[in-house]
Tab-separated table of C-alpha atoms and ligand atoms in Angstrom:
chain	number	residue	atom	x	y	z
A	10	MET	CA	102.903	114.314	68.713
A	11	ASN	CA	99.910	114.768	71.002
A	12	LEU	CA	96.953	112.783	69.739
A	13	PRO	CA	93.526	113.337	71.286
A	14	ALA	CA	92.074	110.583	73.471
A	15	ASN	CA	90.477	108.028	71.181
A	16	ALA	CA	86.858	107.198	71.942
A	17	GLY	CA	87.264	103.462	71.281
A	18	VAL	CA	90.355	103.140	73.402
A	19	PRO	CA	90.165	102.317	77.128
A	20	GLY	CA	90.909	105.200	79.495
A	21	HIS	CA	92.677	102.764	81.807
A	22	LEU	CA	94.244	99.640	80.341
A	23	ALA	CA	95.811	97.125	82.702
A	24	VAL	CA	97.985	94.343	81.299
A	25	ILE	CA	99.066	91.095	82.910
A	26	MET	CA	102.167	90.500	80.826
A	27	ASP	CA	102.224	86.715	80.969
A	28	GLY	CA	103.902	84.032	78.888
A	29	ASN	CA	107.563	85.079	78.786
A	30	GLY	CA	108.828	81.750	80.101
A	31	ARG	CA	106.742	79.719	77.651
A	32	TRP	CA	107.901	81.942	74.791
A	33	ALA	CA	111.494	81.016	75.636
A	34	ALA	CA	110.709	77.333	76.280
A	35	LYS	CA	109.071	77.032	72.845
A	36	ARG	CA	112.399	78.064	71.355
A	37	GLY	CA	114.489	75.848	73.625
A	38	ARG	CA	115.886	78.966	75.312
A	39	PRO	CA	116.291	79.819	79.007
A	40	ARG	CA	113.430	81.701	80.640
A	41	TRP	CA	115.424	84.902	81.023
A	42	MET	CA	115.442	85.325	77.247
A	43	GLY	CA	111.672	85.444	77.321
A	44	HIS	CA	111.786	88.140	79.987
A	45	ALA	CA	114.293	90.170	77.961
A	46	ARG	CA	112.092	89.929	74.864
A	47	GLY	CA	109.017	90.701	76.957
A	48	ALA	CA	110.646	93.906	78.204
A	49	GLN	CA	111.034	95.045	74.580
A	50	THR	CA	107.372	94.274	73.961
A	51	ALA	CA	106.435	96.277	77.055
A	52	ARG	CA	108.291	99.242	75.631
A	53	GLU	CA	106.356	98.942	72.352
A	54	VAL	CA	103.043	98.615	74.219
A	55	VAL	CA	103.793	101.777	76.211
A	56	ALA	CA	104.640	103.770	73.085
A	57	TYR	CA	101.591	102.497	71.187
A	58	CYS	CA	99.151	103.151	74.038
A	59	ALA	CA	100.485	106.692	74.445
A	60	ARG	CA	100.026	107.259	70.690
A	61	LEU	CA	96.459	105.982	70.779
A	62	GLY	CA	95.480	108.208	73.698
A	63	VAL	CA	95.261	105.680	76.543
A	64	GLN	CA	95.390	107.847	79.664
A	65	HIS	CA	96.357	105.251	82.255
A	66	LEU	CA	98.364	102.118	81.530
A	67	THR	CA	99.197	99.722	84.349
A	68	LEU	CA	101.600	96.850	83.674
A	69	TYR	CA	102.027	93.831	85.938
A	70	ALA	CA	105.755	93.143	85.882
A	71	PHE	CA	106.455	91.198	89.094
A	72	SER	CA	103.946	89.894	91.602
A	73	SER	CA	104.624	89.416	95.299
A	74	ASP	CA	104.156	85.701	94.624
A	75	ASN	CA	106.895	85.775	91.987
A	76	TRP	CA	109.455	85.770	94.839
A	77	LYS	CA	108.743	82.026	94.905
A	78	ARG	CA	110.708	81.617	91.664
A	79	PRO	CA	114.361	80.540	91.561
A	80	ARG	CA	116.730	83.150	92.910
A	81	GLU	CA	118.491	83.502	89.523
A	82	GLU	CA	115.236	84.310	87.704
A	83	VAL	CA	114.214	86.862	90.335
A	84	GLY	CA	117.669	88.450	90.203
A	85	PHE	CA	117.518	88.650	86.416
A	86	LEU	CA	114.098	90.294	86.507
A	87	LEU	CA	115.171	92.916	89.047
A	88	ASP	CA	118.288	93.711	86.998
A	89	LEU	CA	116.137	93.949	83.872
A	90	PHE	CA	113.840	96.533	85.516
A	91	ALA	CA	116.852	98.592	86.555
A	92	SER	CA	118.429	98.561	83.098
A	93	HIS	CA	115.138	99.366	81.367
A	94	LEU	CA	114.504	102.259	83.723
A	95	ASP	CA	117.892	103.658	82.735
A	96	ARG	CA	117.311	103.158	79.033
A	97	GLN	CA	113.736	104.364	78.810
A	98	LEU	CA	113.812	107.401	81.012
A	99	THR	CA	114.682	109.799	78.187
A	100	GLU	CA	111.941	108.307	76.009
A	101	LEU	CA	109.353	108.601	78.782
A	102	CYS	CA	110.256	112.247	79.457
A	103	ALA	CA	110.250	113.099	75.735
A	104	ASN	CA	106.806	111.548	75.306
A	105	GLY	CA	105.224	113.223	78.332
A	106	ILE	CA	104.691	109.906	80.111
A	107	ARG	CA	104.515	109.965	83.880
A	108	LEU	CA	105.898	106.824	85.516
A	109	SER	CA	104.864	105.482	88.902
A	110	ILE	CA	105.881	102.173	90.410
A	111	ILE	CA	103.274	100.437	92.539
A	112	GLY	CA	103.867	97.658	95.052
A	113	ARG	CA	106.144	97.098	98.034
A	114	ARG	CA	109.549	98.711	97.971
A	115	ASP	CA	111.053	97.438	101.194
A	116	ARG	CA	112.103	94.081	99.719
A	117	LEU	CA	113.695	95.521	96.568
A	118	PRO	CA	117.417	96.301	96.250
A	119	ALA	CA	118.175	99.852	97.437
A	120	THR	CA	119.840	100.679	94.102
A	121	LEU	CA	116.665	99.756	92.216
A	122	VAL	CA	114.487	101.777	94.592
A	123	ALA	CA	116.757	104.791	94.082
A	124	LYS	CA	116.381	104.463	90.289
A	125	MET	CA	112.615	104.128	90.642
A	126	GLU	CA	112.390	107.253	92.770
A	127	ASP	CA	114.601	109.180	90.370
A	128	ALA	CA	112.500	108.090	87.366
A	129	GLU	CA	109.277	109.008	89.169
A	130	ALA	CA	110.611	112.452	90.062
A	131	ARG	CA	111.921	113.114	86.563
A	132	THR	CA	108.696	112.082	84.824
A	133	ALA	CA	106.330	113.648	87.377
A	134	GLN	CA	105.308	116.468	85.026
A	135	GLY	CA	104.185	114.099	82.261
A	136	THR	CA	100.525	114.624	81.393
A	137	ARG	CA	100.034	112.572	78.258
A	138	MET	CA	99.757	109.147	79.878
A	139	HIS	CA	100.250	107.812	83.396
A	140	LEU	CA	102.204	104.570	83.250
A	141	ARG	CA	102.208	102.468	86.387
A	142	VAL	CA	104.439	99.433	86.652
A	143	ALA	CA	103.585	96.925	89.366
A	144	ILE	CA	106.656	95.407	91.018
A	145	ASP	CA	106.402	93.263	94.182
A	146	TYR	CA	102.691	93.955	93.864
A	147	SER	CA	99.823	92.133	95.546
A	148	SER	CA	96.335	93.540	95.267
A	149	LYS	CA	95.265	91.799	98.476
A	150	ALA	CA	98.206	93.374	100.306
A	151	ALA	CA	97.354	96.813	98.846
A	152	LEU	CA	93.764	96.415	100.057
A	153	GLN	CA	94.891	95.275	103.513
A	154	GLN	CA	97.063	98.387	103.718
A	155	ALA	CA	94.151	100.597	102.689
A	156	PHE	CA	91.890	98.943	105.314
A	157	ALA	CA	94.588	99.479	107.947
A	158	ARG	CA	94.764	103.184	107.022
A	159	VAL	CA	90.992	103.477	107.345
A	160	ASN	CA	91.063	101.783	110.757
A	161	ALA	CA	93.901	103.983	111.981
A	162	GLY	CA	92.185	107.177	110.755
A	163	ASP	CA	88.668	108.474	111.129
A	164	GLY	CA	87.120	105.297	109.767
A	165	GLU	CA	86.039	106.979	106.542
A	166	TRP	CA	86.656	104.972	103.387
A	167	PRO	CA	88.071	107.321	100.727
A	168	ALA	CA	85.711	107.996	97.832
A	169	GLU	CA	88.339	107.148	95.218
A	170	PRO	CA	89.498	103.657	94.443
A	171	LEU	CA	93.121	102.787	95.129
A	172	LEU	CA	93.969	103.466	91.474
A	173	PRO	CA	91.648	104.755	88.741
A	174	ASN	CA	89.032	102.173	87.773
A	175	VAL	CA	90.306	99.804	85.129
A	176	ASP	CA	88.313	99.909	81.883
A	177	LEU	CA	89.995	96.975	80.179
A	178	LEU	CA	92.114	94.233	81.693
A	179	LEU	CA	94.189	92.273	79.184
A	180	ARG	CA	96.032	89.098	80.098
A	181	THR	CA	98.290	87.517	77.521
A	182	GLY	CA	99.528	83.933	77.566
A	183	GLY	CA	96.133	82.260	77.528
A	184	GLU	CA	95.522	81.927	81.289
A	185	ARG	CA	92.190	83.228	82.549
A	186	ARG	CA	92.867	84.496	86.033
A	187	LEU	CA	93.768	87.725	87.834
A	188	SER	CA	96.721	86.430	89.874
A	189	ASP	CA	96.178	89.059	92.610
A	190	PHE	CA	96.193	92.087	90.257
A	191	LEU	CA	93.976	95.167	90.772
A	192	LEU	CA	91.096	93.224	92.356
A	193	TRP	CA	89.349	96.367	93.600
A	194	GLU	CA	90.033	98.499	90.547
A	195	CYS	CA	88.705	95.841	88.153
A	196	ALA	CA	85.210	95.869	89.675
A	197	TYR	CA	83.684	96.804	86.292
A	198	ALA	CA	86.640	96.148	84.022
A	199	GLU	CA	86.048	94.454	80.710
A	200	LEU	CA	88.196	91.335	80.567
A	201	ALA	CA	90.283	90.252	77.583
A	202	PHE	CA	92.320	87.066	77.576
A	203	HIS	CA	94.677	86.706	74.643
A	204	GLU	CA	96.428	83.524	73.577
A	205	ALA	CA	99.557	85.364	72.414
A	206	LEU	CA	102.534	84.909	74.704
A	207	PHE	CA	103.526	88.379	75.870
A	208	PRO	CA	106.728	88.684	73.802
A	209	ASP	CA	104.623	87.874	70.695
A	210	LEU	CA	102.031	90.580	71.392
A	211	THR	CA	101.875	93.054	68.505
A	212	THR	CA	100.162	96.368	67.887
A	213	ALA	CA	97.823	94.471	65.523
A	214	HIS	CA	96.778	92.256	68.469
A	215	LEU	CA	96.187	95.385	70.541
A	216	ASP	CA	94.104	96.909	67.742
A	217	ALA	CA	91.931	93.785	67.720
A	218	VAL	CA	91.567	93.822	71.526
A	219	PHE	CA	90.612	97.521	71.464
A	220	ALA	CA	88.130	96.981	68.621
A	221	ASP	CA	86.475	94.222	70.634
A	222	PHE	CA	86.445	96.486	73.723
A	223	ALA	CA	84.877	99.336	71.731
A	224	GLY	CA	81.973	97.039	70.827
A	225	ARG	CA	81.205	95.967	74.409
A	226	ASP	CA	78.035	97.107	76.101
A	227	ARG	CA	79.034	98.469	79.528
A	228	ARG	CA	76.015	98.946	81.779
A	229	PHE	CA	77.503	99.338	85.284
A	230	GLY	CA	74.480	97.707	86.857
A	231	GLY	CA	71.924	99.773	84.927
A	232	LEU	CA	69.852	98.782	81.934
A	233	ASP	CA	71.350	101.017	79.285
A	234	SER	CA	74.814	101.366	77.877
A	235	ALA	CA	76.578	103.919	80.003
A	236	PRO	CA	79.791	105.868	79.810
A	237	ALA	CA	82.420	104.933	82.375
A	238	PRO	CA	81.333	106.449	85.732
A	239	VAL	CA	82.837	109.637	87.114
A	240	GLY	CA	86.136	108.931	88.820
A	241	SER	CA	86.981	106.354	86.230
A	242	ALA	CA	90.007	106.944	84.104
B	128	IPE	C1	105.356	86.760	83.003
B	128	IPE	O1	105.801	85.644	82.322
B	128	IPE	C2	106.480	87.517	83.665
B	128	IPE	C3	106.509	87.376	85.118
B	128	IPE	C4	105.615	86.761	85.837
B	128	IPE	C5	107.606	87.988	85.816
B	128	IPE	P1	106.049	84.269	83.054
B	128	IPE	O2	107.454	84.265	83.570
B	128	IPE	O3	105.007	84.001	84.081
B	128	IPE	O4	105.927	83.285	81.845
B	128	IPE	P2	105.175	81.889	81.829
B	128	IPE	O5	103.770	82.126	82.314
B	128	IPE	O6	105.949	80.977	82.726
B	128	IPE	O7	105.227	81.478	80.394
B	129	IPE	C1	101.203	86.994	86.929
B	129	IPE	O1	101.769	85.961	86.196
B	129	IPE	C2	102.247	87.980	87.323
B	129	IPE	C3	102.854	88.741	86.239
B	129	IPE	C4	102.568	88.663	84.968
B	129	IPE	C5	103.850	89.695	86.643
B	129	IPE	P1	102.177	84.570	86.878
B	129	IPE	O2	102.717	83.740	85.797
B	129	IPE	O3	103.056	84.830	88.044
B	129	IPE	O4	100.777	84.046	87.411
B	129	IPE	P2	100.278	82.567	87.700
B	129	IPE	O5	101.283	81.928	88.606
B	129	IPE	O6	100.217	81.863	86.374
B	129	IPE	O7	98.927	82.739	88.308
B	130	MG	MG1	103.203	83.112	83.989
């Protein structure tokens, strides 16, 4: 089913999927259970956003600072990405969703990188929604890399941002910070901080977040409400 882009829905939604560990702790369960449940929620969020006509969805799954966590938790998360890539590939292809992974690859297990590359190649023709999953991602590192490319080249800064401009940034789990996510791309993003722990996030919560977004007055430095500028998702 190909639904038209919905006017009230952000062209580019970015989600900091936070609160998995607290979700598990509240139930007296180990943190990995929260991550496993969070991965299911991520799958539902992807399907729902594609249905609503979101064109770009970027999910923060593992930050470069998350390497500081215990080795067992990091290992579990990397295994979880690999198994979800395997399980969701058919669904992504069937739904016309293009998958890209953003972030560093050189510190990830070679088997995971191979799966990522395979999934990217097999979904490359998807035009309905572009899903980006950030793994070993640091926005500051991405910017440093971009600056280095500019310095090594002709000194021209490319006209486009690193990714499409973010229209709406949602962070679950109640914290109100960016944690090194899409600092450049969020220059004019609307910010939404939701108390729900990520595994508890429902489509009804998303509806409420989108309804709030639809009512915001985006002026981009001018005096009148303006549509998202050209080049924005
Ligand atoms: C987000 O949930 C997932 C990752 C950062 C990998 P957390 O693991 O940060 O959960 P909390 O914030 O400790 O509850
Ligand atoms: C941000 O969450 C990273 C992801 C959701 C992947 P964190 O839980 O790592 O962020 P801080 O430590 O609370 O800032
Ligand atoms: Mg957290």
